[in-house]
Short mmCIF file of C-alpha atoms in Angstrom, two decimals:
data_model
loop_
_atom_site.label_atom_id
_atom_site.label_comp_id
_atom_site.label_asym_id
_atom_site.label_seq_id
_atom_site.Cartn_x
_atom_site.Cartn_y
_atom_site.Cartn_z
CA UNK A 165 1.87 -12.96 23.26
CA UNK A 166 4.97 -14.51 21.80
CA UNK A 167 6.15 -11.92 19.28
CA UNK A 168 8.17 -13.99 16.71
CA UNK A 169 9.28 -9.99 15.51
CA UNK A 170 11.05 -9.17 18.66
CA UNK A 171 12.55 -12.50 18.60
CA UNK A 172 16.46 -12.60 18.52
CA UNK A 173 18.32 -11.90 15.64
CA UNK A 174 19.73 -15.43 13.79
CA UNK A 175 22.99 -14.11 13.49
CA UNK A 176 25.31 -12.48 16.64
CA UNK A 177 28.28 -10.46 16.96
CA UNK A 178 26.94 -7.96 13.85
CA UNK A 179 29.75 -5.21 15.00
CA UNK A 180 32.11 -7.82 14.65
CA UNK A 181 30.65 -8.79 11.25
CA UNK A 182 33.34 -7.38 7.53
CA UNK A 183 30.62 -5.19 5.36
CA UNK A 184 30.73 -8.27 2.85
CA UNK A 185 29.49 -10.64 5.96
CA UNK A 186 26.41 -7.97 6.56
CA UNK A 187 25.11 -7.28 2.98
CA UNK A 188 25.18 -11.16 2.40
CA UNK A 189 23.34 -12.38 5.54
CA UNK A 190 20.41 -9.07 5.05
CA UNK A 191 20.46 -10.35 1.85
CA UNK A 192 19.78 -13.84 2.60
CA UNK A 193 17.05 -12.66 5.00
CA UNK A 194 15.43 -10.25 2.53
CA UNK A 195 15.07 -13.62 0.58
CA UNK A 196 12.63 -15.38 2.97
CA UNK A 197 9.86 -12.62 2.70
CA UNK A 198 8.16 -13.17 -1.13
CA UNK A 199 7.37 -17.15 0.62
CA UNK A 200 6.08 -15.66 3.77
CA UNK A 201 3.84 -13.20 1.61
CA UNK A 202 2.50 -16.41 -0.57
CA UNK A 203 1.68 -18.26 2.21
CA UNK A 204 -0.57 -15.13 2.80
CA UNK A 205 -1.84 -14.88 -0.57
CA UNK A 206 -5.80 -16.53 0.44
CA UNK A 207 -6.05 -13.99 3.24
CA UNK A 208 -5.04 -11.30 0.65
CA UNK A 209 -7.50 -12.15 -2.19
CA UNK A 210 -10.17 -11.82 0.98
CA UNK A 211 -9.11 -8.19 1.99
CA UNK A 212 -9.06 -7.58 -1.77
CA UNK A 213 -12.54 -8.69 -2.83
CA UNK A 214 -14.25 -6.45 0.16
CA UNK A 215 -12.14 -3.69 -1.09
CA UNK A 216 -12.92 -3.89 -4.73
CA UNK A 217 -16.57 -4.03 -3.68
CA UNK A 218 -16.70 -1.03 -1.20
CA UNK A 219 -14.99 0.81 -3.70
CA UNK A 220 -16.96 -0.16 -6.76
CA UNK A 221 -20.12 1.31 -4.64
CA UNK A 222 -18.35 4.59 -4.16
CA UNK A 223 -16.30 3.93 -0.96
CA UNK A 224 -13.04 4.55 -0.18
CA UNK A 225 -9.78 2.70 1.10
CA UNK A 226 -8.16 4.40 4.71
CA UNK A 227 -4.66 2.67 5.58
CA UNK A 228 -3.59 3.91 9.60
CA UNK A 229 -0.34 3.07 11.23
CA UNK A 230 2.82 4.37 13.03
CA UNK A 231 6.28 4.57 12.53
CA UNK A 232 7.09 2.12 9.33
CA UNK A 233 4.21 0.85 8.62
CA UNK A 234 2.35 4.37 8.87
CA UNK A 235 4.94 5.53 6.46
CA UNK A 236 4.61 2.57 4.00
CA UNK A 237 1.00 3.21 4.20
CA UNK A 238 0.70 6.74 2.99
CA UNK A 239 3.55 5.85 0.28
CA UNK A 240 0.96 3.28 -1.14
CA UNK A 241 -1.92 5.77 -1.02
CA UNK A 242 -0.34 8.47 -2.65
CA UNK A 243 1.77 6.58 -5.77
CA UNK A 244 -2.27 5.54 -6.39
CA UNK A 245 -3.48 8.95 -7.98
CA UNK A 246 0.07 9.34 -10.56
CA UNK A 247 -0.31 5.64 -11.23
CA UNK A 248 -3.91 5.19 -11.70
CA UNK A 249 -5.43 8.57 -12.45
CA UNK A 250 -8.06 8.07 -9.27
CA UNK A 251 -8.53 11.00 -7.27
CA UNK A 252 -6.46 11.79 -4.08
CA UNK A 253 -9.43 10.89 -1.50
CA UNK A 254 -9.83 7.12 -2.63
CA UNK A 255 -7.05 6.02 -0.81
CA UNK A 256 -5.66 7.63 2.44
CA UNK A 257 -2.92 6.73 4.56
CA UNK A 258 -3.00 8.55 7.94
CA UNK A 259 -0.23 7.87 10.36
CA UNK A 260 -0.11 8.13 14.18
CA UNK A 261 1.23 11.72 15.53
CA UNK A 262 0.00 13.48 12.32
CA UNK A 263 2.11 14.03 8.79
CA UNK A 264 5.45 15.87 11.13
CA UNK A 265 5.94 11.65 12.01
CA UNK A 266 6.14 10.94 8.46
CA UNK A 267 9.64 12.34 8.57
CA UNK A 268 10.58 12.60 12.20
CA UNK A 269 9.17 9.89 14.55
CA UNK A 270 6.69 11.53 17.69
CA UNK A 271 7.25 10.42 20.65
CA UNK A 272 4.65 7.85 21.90
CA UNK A 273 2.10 9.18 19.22
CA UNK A 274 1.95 5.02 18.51
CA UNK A 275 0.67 4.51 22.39
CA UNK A 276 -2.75 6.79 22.09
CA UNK A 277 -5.72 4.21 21.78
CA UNK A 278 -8.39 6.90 20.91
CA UNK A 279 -6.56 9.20 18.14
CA UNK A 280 -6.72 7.19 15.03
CA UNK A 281 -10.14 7.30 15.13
CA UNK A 282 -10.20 10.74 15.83
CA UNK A 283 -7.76 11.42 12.72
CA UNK A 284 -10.46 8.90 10.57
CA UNK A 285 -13.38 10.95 11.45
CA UNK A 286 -11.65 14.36 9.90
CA UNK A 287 -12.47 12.34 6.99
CA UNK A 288 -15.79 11.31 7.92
CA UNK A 289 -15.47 7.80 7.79
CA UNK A 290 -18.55 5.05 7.13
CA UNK A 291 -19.28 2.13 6.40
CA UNK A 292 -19.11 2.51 2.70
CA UNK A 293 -15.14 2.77 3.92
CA UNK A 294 -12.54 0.05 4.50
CA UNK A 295 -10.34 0.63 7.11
CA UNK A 296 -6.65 -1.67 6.59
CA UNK A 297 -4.18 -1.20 10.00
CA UNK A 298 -0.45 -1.52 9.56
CA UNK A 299 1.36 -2.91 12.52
CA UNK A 300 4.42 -5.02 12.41
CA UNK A 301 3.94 -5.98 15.97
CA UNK A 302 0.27 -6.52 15.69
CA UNK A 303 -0.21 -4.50 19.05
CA UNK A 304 0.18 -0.77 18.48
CA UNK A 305 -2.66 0.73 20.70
CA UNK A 306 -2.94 3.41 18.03
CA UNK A 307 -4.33 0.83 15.03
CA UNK A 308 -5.83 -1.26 17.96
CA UNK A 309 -8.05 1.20 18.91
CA UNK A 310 -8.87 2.72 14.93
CA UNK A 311 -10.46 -1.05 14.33
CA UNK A 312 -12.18 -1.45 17.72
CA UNK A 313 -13.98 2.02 17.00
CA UNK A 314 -14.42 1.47 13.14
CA UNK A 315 -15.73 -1.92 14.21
CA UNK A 316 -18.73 -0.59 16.51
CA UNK A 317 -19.42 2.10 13.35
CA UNK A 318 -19.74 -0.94 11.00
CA UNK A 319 -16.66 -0.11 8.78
CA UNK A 320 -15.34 -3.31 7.23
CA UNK A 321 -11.65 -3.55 8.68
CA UNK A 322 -8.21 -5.33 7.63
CA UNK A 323 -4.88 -5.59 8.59
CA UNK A 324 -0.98 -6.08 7.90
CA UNK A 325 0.93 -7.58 10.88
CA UNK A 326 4.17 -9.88 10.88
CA UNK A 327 2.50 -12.10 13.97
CA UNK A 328 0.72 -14.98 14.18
CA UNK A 329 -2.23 -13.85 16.98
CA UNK A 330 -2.25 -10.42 17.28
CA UNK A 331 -4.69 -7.90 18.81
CA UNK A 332 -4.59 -5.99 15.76
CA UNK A 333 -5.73 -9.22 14.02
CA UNK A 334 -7.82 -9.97 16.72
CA UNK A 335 -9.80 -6.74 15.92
CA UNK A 336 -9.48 -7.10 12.22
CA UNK A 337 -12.57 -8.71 9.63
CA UNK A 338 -9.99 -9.54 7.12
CA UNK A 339 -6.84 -10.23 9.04
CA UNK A 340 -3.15 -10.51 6.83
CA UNK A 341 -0.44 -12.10 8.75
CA UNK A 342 2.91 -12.38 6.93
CA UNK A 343 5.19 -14.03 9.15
CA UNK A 344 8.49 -13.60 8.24
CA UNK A 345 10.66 -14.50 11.60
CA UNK A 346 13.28 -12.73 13.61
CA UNK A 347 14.76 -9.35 12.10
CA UNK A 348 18.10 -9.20 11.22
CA UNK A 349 18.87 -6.83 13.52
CA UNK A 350 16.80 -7.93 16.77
CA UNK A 351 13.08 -6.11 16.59
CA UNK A 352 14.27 -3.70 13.59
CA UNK A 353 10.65 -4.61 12.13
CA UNK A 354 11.44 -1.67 9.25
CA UNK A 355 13.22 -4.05 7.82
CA UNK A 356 11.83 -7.64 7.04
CA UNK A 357 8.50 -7.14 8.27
CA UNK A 358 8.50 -3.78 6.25
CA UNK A 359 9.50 -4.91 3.32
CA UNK A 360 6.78 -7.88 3.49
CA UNK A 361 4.19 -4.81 4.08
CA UNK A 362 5.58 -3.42 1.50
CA UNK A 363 4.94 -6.17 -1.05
CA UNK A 364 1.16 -6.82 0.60
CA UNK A 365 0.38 -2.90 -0.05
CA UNK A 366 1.47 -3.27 -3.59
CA UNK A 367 -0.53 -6.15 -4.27
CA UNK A 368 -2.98 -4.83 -2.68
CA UNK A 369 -3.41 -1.48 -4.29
CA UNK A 370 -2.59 -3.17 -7.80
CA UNK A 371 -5.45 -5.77 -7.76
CA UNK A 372 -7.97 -3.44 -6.72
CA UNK A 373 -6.73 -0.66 -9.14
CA UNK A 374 -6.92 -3.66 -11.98
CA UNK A 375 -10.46 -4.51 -10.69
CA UNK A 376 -11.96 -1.10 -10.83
CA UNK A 377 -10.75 -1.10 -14.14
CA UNK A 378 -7.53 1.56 -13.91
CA UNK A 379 -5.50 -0.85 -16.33
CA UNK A 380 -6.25 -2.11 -19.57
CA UNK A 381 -4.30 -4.91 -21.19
CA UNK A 382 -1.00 -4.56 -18.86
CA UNK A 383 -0.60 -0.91 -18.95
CA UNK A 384 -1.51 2.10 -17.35
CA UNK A 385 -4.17 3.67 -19.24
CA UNK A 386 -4.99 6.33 -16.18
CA UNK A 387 -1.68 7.64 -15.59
CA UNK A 388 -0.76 11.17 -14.57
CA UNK A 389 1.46 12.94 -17.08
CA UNK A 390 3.40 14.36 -14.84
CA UNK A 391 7.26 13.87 -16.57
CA UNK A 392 8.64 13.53 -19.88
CA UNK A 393 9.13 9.94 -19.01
CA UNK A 394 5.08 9.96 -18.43
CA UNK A 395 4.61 11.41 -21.47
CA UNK A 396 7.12 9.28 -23.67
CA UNK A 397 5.41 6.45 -22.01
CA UNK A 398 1.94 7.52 -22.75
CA UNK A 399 2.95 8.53 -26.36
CA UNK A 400 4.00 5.30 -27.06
CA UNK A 401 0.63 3.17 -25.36
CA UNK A 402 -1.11 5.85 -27.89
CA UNK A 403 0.42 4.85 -31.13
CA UNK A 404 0.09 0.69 -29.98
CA UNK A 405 -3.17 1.28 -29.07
CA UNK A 406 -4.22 3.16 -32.47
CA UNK A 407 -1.80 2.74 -35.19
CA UNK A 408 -1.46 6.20 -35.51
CA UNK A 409 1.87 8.04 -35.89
CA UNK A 410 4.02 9.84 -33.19
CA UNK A 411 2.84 13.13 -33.92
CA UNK A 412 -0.93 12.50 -33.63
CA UNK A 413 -0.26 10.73 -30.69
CA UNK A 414 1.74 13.64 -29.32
CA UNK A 415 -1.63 16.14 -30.14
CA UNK A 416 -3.94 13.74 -28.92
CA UNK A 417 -2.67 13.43 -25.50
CA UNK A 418 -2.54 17.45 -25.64
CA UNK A 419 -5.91 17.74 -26.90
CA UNK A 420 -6.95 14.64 -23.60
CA UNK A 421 -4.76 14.74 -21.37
CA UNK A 422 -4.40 11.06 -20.76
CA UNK A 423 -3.63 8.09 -22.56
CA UNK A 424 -7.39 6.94 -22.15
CA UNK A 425 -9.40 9.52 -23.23
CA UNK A 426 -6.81 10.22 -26.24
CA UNK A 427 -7.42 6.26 -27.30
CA UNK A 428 -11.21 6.93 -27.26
CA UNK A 429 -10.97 9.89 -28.95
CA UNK A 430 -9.29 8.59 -32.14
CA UNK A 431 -11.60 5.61 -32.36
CA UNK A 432 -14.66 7.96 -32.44
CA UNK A 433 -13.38 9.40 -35.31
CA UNK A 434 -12.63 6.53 -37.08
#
């Protein structure tokens, strides 16, 4: 396969380059990925509608990948819980060569075709489950070999790669390719490609959130209060959702604990 990620950089002589000359052209680059992700935007609302579903019926969302896109992965499945209130086992991100490679790569963890699905079964997997790989490249053995197995168990799978014709699509129900072209740096795929990964996950994670009804209106009715920034927030959403004063608010969220059950709390008493 013709991997348009390991493609040669558009621009040469980068140690040559002033700082000014660098910034500009990643920057320029960096602008090409939100029209590469729209252009993806059908095969997104797909992957999104199977999730909402599964998930609706009690199932649960498993994201597997190495390197980057592991790591970009369990980012989006942990910010879900703080965000949304949902607990930590509807969305998990497992990454190839076990959480040590979330900080410090392992050494061909990527290349083992059998592993994901052993790391998937920890969590007894089914197919009440929807299984998303993350793979620039679209041919790390690791996520290759997650869908093949989850596949065969009847576990509706999906995918995020940055090439047109992958294996991991190949292998994938719901395939997303975001094609954004050669890195800036020649096959640094953490950087383009990750960033378009990036901006799938959140919509992603955002539309199903919104569909299982985590949001009302535009804000975050679910929300962990886990700062005094949380708190000032949720304070405020209390007193625009109620008409009540600071200080009731303040109690109420006490009393509730989130901004949710506080709202439906003063109404009753109304």
């Amino acid at each position: 396969m013709n991997r348009i990620t390991e493609q040669e950089s558009l621009y040469t002589d980068l140690d040559k380059m002033p700082i000014d000359a660098l910034l500009r052209g990643i920057n320029n680059e960096d602008k090409t990925v939100p029209s590469a992700v729209e252009k993806a935007i059908p095969q997104i609302e797909k992957l999104v509608e199977v999730i909402s579903e599964k998930m609706r019926a009690g199932g649960r969302l498993f994201y597997i990948g190495a390197g980057t896109s592991g790591r970009l992965g369990i980012v989006d499945a942990s910010e879900c819980p703080p965000t949304y209130g949902v607990p930590h086992d509807w969305v998990i991100g497992i990454i190839a060569g076990g959480d040590g490679a979330i900080r410090k790569a392992v050494e061909f963890a990527e290349d083992d075709r059998e592993q994901a699905w052993k790391d998937l079964q920890a969590y007894n997997i089914s197919d009440k489950d929807v299984l998303v790989g993350i793979a620039a490249s679209g041919t790390t053995p690791y996520v290759i070999g997650g869908l093949q197995k989850a596949n065969e168990t009847g576990v509706v799978t999906g995918c995020i790669v940055c090439n047109e014709g992958s294996a991991v699509a190949a292998e994938s129900k719901f395939p997303i390719e975001v094609v954004v072209g050669p890195e800036f740096v020649t096959g640094s795929t953490r950087m383009k490609s990750g960033t378009a990964q990036k901006l799938v996950l959140n919509m992603i994670s955002t539309t199903v959130m919104i569909q299982l009804g985590r949001v009302k209106g535009n804000k975050m009715f679910d929300m962990q209060l886990s700062n005094h920034k949380l708190i000032n927030r949720a304070v405020k959403m209390v007193m625009e959702a109620t008409g009540t004063d600071e200080e009731t608010a303040q109690k109420l969220l006490e009393q509730h604990g989130n901004v949710r059950k506080a709202v439906e709390a003063f109404k009753q008493q109304d």
